[in-house]
Coordinates of C-alpha atoms in Angstrom, one line a residue:
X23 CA 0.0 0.0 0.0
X24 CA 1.4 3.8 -0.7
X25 CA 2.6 5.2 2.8
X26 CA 0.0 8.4 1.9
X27 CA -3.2 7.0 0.7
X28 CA -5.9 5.2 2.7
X29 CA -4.7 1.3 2.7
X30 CA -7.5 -0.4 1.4
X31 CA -10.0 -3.6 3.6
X32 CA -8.1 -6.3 1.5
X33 CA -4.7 -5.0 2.5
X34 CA -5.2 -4.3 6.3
X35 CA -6.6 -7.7 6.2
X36 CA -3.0 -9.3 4.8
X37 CA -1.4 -6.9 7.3
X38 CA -3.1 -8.2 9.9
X39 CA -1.9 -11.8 8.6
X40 CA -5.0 -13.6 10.6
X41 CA -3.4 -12.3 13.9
X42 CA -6.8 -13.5 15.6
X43 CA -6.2 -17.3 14.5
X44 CA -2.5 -17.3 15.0
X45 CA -2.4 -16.4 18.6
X46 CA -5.3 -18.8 18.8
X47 CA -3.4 -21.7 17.9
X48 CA -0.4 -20.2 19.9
X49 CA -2.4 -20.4 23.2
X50 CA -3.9 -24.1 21.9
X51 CA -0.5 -25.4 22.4
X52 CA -0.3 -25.1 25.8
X53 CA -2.8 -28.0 26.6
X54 CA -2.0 -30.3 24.1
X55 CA -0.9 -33.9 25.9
X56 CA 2.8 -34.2 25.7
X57 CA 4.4 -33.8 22.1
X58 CA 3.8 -30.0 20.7
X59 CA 1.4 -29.9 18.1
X60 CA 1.8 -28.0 14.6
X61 CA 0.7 -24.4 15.9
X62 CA 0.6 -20.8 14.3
X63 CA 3.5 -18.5 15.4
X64 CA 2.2 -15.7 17.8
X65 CA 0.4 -12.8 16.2
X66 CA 3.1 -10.4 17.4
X67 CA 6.1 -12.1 15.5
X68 CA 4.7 -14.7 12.6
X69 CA 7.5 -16.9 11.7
X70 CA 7.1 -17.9 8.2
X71 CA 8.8 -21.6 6.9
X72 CA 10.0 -22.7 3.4
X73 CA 9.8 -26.0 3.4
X74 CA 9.5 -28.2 0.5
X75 CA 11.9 -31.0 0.4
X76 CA 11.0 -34.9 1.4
X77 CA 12.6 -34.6 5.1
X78 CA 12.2 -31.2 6.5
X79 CA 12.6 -30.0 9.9
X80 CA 9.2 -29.4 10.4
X81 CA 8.9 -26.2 11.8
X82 CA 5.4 -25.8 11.8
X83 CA 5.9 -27.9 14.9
X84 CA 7.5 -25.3 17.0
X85 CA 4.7 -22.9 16.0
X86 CA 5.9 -21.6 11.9
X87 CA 3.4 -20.7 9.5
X88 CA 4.1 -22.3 6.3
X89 CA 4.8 -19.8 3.4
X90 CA 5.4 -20.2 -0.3
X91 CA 8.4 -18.9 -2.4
X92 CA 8.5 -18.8 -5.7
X93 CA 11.4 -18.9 -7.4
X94 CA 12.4 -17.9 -10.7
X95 CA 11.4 -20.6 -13.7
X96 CA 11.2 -18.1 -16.2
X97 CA 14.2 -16.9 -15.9
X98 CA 13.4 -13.8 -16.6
X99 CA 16.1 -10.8 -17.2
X100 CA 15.4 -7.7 -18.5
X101 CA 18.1 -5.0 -20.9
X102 CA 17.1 -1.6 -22.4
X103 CA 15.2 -2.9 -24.8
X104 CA 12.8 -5.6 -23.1
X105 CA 12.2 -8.1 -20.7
X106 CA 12.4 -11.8 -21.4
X107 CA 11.9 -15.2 -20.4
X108 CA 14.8 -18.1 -21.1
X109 CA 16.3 -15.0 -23.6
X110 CA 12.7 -15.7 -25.3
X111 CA 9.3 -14.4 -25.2
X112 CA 7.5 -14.1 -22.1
X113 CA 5.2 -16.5 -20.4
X114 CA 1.7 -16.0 -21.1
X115 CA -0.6 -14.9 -18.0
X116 CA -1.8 -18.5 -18.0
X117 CA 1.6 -20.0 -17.5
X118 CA 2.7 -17.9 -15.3
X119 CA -0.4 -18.1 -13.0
X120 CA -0.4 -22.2 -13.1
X121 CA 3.1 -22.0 -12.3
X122 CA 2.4 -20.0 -9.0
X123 CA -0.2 -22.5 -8.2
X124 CA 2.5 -25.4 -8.7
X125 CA 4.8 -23.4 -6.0
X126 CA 1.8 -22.9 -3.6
X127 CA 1.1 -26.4 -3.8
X128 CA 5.2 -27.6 -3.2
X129 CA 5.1 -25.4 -0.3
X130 CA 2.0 -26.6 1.1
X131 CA 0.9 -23.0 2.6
X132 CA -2.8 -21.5 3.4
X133 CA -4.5 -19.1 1.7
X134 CA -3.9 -16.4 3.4
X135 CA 0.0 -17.4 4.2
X136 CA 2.3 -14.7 2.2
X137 CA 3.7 -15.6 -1.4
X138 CA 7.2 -14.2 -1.7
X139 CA 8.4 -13.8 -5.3
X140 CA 12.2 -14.9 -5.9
X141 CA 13.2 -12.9 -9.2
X142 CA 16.4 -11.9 -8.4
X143 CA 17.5 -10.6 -12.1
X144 CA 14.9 -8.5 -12.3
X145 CA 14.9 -7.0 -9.0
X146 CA 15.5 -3.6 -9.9
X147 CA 18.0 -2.6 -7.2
X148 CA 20.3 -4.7 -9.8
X149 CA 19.5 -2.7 -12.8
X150 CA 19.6 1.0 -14.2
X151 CA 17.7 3.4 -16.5
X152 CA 15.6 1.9 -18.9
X153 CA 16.4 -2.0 -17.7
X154 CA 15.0 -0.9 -14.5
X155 CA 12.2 0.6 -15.7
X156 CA 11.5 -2.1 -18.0
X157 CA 11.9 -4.7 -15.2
X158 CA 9.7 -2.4 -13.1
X159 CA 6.9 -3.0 -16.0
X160 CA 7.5 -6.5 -15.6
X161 CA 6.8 -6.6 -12.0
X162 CA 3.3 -4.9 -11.9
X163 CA 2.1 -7.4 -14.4
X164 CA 4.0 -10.3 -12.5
X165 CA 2.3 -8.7 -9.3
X166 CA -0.8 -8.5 -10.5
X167 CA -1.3 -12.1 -11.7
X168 CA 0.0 -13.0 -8.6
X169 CA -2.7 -11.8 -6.6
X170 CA -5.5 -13.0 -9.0
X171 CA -4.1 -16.9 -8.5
X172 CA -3.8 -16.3 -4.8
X173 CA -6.3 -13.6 -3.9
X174 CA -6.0 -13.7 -0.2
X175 CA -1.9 -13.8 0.4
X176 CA 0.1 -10.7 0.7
X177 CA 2.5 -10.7 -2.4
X178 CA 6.5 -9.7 -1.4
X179 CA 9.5 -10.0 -3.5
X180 CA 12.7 -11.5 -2.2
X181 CA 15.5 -8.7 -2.5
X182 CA 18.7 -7.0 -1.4
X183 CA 17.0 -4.4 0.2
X184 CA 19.9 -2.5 1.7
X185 CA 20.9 -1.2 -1.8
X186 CA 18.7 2.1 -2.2
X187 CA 19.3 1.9 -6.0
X188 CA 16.0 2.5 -8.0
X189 CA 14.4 3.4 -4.7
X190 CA 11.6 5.4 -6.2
X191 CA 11.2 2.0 -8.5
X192 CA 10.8 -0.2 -5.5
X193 CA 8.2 2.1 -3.2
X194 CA 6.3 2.7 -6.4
X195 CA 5.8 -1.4 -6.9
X196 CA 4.8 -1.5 -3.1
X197 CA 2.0 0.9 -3.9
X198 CA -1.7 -0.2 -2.9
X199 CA -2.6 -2.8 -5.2
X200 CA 0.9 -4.5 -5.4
X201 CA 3.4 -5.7 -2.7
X202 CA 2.2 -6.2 0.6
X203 CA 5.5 -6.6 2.6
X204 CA 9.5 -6.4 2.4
X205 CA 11.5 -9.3 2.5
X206 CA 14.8 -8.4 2.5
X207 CA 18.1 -10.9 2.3
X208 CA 19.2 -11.5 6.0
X209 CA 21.3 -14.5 5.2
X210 CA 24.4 -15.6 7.7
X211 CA 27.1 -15.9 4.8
X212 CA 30.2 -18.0 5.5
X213 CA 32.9 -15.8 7.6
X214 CA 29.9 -13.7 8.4
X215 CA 30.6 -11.5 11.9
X216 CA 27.6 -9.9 14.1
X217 CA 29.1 -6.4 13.3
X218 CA 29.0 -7.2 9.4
X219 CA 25.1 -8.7 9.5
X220 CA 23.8 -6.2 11.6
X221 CA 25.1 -3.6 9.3
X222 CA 23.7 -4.9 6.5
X223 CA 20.7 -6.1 8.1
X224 CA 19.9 -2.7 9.7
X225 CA 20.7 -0.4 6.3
X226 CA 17.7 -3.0 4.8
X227 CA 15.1 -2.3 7.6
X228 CA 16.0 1.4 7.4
X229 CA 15.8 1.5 4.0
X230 CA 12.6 0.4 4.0
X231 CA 10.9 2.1 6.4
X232 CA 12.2 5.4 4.6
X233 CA 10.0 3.7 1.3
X234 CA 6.6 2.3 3.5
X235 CA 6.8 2.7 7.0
X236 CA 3.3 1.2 7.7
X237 CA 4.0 -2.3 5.0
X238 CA 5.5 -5.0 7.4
X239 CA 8.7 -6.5 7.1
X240 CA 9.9 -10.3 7.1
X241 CA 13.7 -10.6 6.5
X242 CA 14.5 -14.3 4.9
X243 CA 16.3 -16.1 7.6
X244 CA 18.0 -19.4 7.5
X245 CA 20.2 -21.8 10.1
X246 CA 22.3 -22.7 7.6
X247 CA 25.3 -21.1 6.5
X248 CA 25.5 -19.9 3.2
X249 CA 28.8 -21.9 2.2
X250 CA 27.9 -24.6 4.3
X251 CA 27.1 -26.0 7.8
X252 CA 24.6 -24.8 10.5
X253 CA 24.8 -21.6 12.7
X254 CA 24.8 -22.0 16.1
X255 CA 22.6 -21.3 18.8
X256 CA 24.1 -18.0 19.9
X257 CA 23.6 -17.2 16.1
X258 CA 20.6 -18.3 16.0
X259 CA 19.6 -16.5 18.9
X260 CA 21.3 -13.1 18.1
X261 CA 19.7 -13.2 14.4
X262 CA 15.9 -13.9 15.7
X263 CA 16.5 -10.9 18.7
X264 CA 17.4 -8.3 16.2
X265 CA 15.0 -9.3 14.1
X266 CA 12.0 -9.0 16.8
X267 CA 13.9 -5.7 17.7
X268 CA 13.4 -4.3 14.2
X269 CA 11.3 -6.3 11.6
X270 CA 8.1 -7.6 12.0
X271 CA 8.4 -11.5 11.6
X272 CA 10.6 -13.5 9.2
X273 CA 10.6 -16.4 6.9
X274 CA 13.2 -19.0 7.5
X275 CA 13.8 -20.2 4.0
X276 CA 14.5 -23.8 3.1
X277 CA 15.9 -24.8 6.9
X278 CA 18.1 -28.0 7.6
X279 CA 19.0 -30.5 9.9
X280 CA 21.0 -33.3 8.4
X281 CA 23.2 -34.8 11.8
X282 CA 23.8 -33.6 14.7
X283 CA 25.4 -30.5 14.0
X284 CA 22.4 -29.0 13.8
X285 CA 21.6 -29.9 17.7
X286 CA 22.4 -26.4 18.7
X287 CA 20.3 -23.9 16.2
X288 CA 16.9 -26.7 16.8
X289 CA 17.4 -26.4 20.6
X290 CA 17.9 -23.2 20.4
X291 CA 14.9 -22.7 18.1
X292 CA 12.6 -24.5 20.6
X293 CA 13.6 -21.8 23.0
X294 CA 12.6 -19.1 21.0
X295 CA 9.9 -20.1 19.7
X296 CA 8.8 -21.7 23.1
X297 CA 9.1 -17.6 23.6
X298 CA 7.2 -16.3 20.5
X299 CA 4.6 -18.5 20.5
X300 CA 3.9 -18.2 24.7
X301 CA 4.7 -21.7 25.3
X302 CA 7.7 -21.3 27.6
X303 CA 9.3 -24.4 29.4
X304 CA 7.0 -23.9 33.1
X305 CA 6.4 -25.1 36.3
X306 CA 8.6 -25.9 39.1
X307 CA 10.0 -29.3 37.9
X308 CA 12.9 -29.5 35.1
X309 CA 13.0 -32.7 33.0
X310 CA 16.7 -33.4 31.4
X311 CA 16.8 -35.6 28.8
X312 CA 20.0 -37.7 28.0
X313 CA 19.3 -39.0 24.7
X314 CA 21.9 -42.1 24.1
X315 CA 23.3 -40.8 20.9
X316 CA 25.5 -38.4 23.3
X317 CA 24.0 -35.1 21.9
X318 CA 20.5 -34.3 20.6
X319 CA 20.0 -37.2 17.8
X320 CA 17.4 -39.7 17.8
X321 CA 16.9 -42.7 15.1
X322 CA 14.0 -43.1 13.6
X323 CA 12.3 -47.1 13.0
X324 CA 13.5 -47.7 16.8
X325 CA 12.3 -47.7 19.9
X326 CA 15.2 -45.5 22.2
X327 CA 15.8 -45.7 26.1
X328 CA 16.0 -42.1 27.2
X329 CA 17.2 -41.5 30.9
X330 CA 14.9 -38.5 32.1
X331 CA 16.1 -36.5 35.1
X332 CA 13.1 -34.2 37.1
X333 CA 14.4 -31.8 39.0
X334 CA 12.4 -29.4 41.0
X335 CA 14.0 -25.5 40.7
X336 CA 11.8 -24.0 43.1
X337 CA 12.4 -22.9 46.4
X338 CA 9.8 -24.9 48.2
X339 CA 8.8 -28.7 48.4
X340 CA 6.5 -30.0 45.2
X341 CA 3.6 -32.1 45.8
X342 CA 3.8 -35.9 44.7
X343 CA 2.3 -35.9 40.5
X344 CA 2.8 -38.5 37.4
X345 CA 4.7 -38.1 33.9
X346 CA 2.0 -37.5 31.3
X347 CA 1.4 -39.6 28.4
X348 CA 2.3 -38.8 24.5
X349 CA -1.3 -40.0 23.1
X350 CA -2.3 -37.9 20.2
X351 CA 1.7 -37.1 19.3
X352 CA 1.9 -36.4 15.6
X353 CA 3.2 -38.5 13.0
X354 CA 3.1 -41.4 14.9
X355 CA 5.5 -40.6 17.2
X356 CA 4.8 -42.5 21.1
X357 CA 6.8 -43.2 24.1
X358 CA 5.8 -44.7 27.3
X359 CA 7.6 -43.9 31.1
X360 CA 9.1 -46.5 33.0
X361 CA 8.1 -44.9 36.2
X362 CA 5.3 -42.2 36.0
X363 CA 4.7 -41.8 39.7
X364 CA 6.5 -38.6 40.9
X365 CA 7.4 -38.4 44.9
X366 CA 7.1 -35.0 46.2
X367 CA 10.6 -33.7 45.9
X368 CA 12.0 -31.0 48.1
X369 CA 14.2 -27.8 46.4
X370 CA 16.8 -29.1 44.5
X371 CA 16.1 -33.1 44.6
X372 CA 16.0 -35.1 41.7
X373 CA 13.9 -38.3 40.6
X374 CA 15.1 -40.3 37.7
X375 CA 12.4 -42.5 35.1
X376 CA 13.0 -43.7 31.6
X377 CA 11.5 -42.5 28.7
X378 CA 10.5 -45.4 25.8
X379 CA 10.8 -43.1 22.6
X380 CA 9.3 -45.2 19.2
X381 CA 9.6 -43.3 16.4
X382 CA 8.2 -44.8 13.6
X383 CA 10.5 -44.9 10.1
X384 CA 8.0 -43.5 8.1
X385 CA 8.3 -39.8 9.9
X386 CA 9.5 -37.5 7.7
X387 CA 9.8 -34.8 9.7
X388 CA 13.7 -34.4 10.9
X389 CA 13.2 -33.1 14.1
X390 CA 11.2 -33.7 16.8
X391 CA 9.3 -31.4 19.5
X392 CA 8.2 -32.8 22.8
X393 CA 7.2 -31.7 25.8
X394 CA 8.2 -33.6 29.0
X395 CA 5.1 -32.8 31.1
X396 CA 4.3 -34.1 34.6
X397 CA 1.2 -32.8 36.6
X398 CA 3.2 -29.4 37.4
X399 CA 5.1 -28.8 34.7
X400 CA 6.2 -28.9 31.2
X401 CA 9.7 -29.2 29.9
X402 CA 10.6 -28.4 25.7
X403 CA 13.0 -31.0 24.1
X404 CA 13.6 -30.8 21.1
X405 CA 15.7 -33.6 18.9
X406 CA 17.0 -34.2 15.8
X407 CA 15.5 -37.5 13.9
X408 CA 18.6 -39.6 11.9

């Protein structure tokens, strides 16, 4: 929407992203039995997922909204006499649109979920005079048909918004009837330092505020490095912090976890989403799990013996309670307790059980969210399924 006209029902709609459902869903978590459900991310800061291939992480688990890219198939580019498609003529309105649809359907996201268009050689930061403006001629149309396939998602592009080239190219394409939200590149690039993100990540959130102020914005975010491997928690951490500092949510494109080097960003992950969505680890009584693997890993087509540790924080003695079941645990996922009858344990005192953890080889999800609930309490784990 223009930053000085009236934004129009449909858009405050999209900027309101279903806030109402998503917090919702957020607050449904907290009862479910013992393994978190898949749950909308709280209204205040939506975490959007890219997910696509045959094992994902699953992050809708931890309380993601799944979200559609689409990338470029067209390859388009544009030069100062046209725009073009494979160095060819364009795609007609009908290919393009049933080629949106095909990406809508890979990612698996609502109708209402945002579609973020991946064009990067035709985002017109990258071009000049009458390349850009023929690229920016591109992008209405493009725009345009994109709305008509998916009437109720806010539209974005994918760009390297800290470059102000073309500027008054890119707020005119977020003008009311066109893009609905920034999505600017916040990637963690191999050798990347905090001091060298930040500064690229703020100049993007600046930028464009300076172009919309009132259009929301939802950096692309991912745990792994670009050049390889997986961030680590305390990256993790101080990427989703400046982001609920600054941006309004973020899409964590095409996410990992392969082995168990990914152990830290998914634990850490739990955590802040455990924040995000309102579904904090609580109550006075830890649970540590000690998976045998050594670190966070789990096979899947086996049953696993995990020794569970309750520990009760508080400063005064806890009544006697049980371990909770994992009925209704999603994609087949069960366990069952060795012991499930809790003593009353005074501050500081420990009881030890065993957890029976069957995850079936057909899960495809490749990590796993539990909760390790007794009657007072409720613990996050979170694993990684090998």
């Amino acid at each position: 929407m223009h930053w000085n006209s009236p934004p129009s029902l449909r858009h405050l709609l999209r900027r309101a992203l279903g806030r109402s459902v998503l917090l919702a869903a957020a607050t449904a978590l907290t009862v479910t039995p013992a393994l978190a459900s898949p749950a909308s991310a709280a209204a205040t800061f939506p975490v959007f997922t890219n997910e696509r291939n045959a094992t994902t992480p699953g992050l809708e688990q931890y309380g993601a909204v799944k979200a559609t890219v689409a990338y470029d198939w067209f390859a388009f580019t544009c030069d100062t006499s046209a725009c073009y498609s494979n160095g060819g003529a364009l795609p007609t309105e009908s290919a393009y649109k049933t080629k949106m649809l095909d990406y809508i359907s890979q990612f698996g996201a609502g109708d209402t979920a945002p579609v973020v268009l991946d064009f990067e050689n035709i985002v017109v930061t990258k071009l000049s005079g009458t390349a850009a403006t023929n690229a920016f001629d591109l992008w209405k149309e493009l725009i345009t048909w994109t709305h008509e396939v998916a009437p109720s998602a806010p539209v974005g592009m994918y760009g390297y918004d800290y470059n102000a080239t073309n500027n008054t190219l890119t707020k005119a394409l977020h003008a009311d009837g066109l893009l609905d939200f920034f999505a600017p590149r916040a990637y963690w690039d191999s050798g990347e330092t905090q001091s060298s993100w930040k500064t690229q990540f703020d100049a993007s959130v600046a930028n464009d505020r300076s172009l919309v102020p009132d259009q929301p914005i939802y950096p692309y975010v991912s745990p792994n490095i670009i050049g390889g491997g997986y961030v680590s928690g305390t990256t993790w951490n101080y990427i989703l912090t400046q982001a609920k500092a600054s941006a309004d949510g973020v899409v964590v494109w095409e996410p990992g976890a392969a082995d168990s080097t990914a152990c830290n960003w998914v634990s850490q992950n739990s955590y802040e989403m455990g924040v995000i969505t309102g579904t904090s680890s609580s109550g006075p009584l830890t649970a540590t799990a000690s998976a045998p693997s050594g670190n966070c890993t789990v096979p899947r087509g086996a049953t696993t013996s995990v020794p569970v540790t309750i520990k009760n924080t508080s400063s005064a003695t806890t009544a006697a309670t049980t371990m909770q079941s994992f009925t209704g645990a999603p994609q087949g996922i069960s366990g069952t307790w060795q012991y499930w009858n809790v003593p009353a344990l005074a501050p500081g005192a420990t009881w030890n059980t065993t957890l029976y953890l069957t995850i079936p080889s057909t899960e495809t999800w490749s990590t796993a969210l539990f909760h390790l609930r007794t009657g007072l309490s409720d613990t996050r784990w979170a694993t990684v399924v090998l």
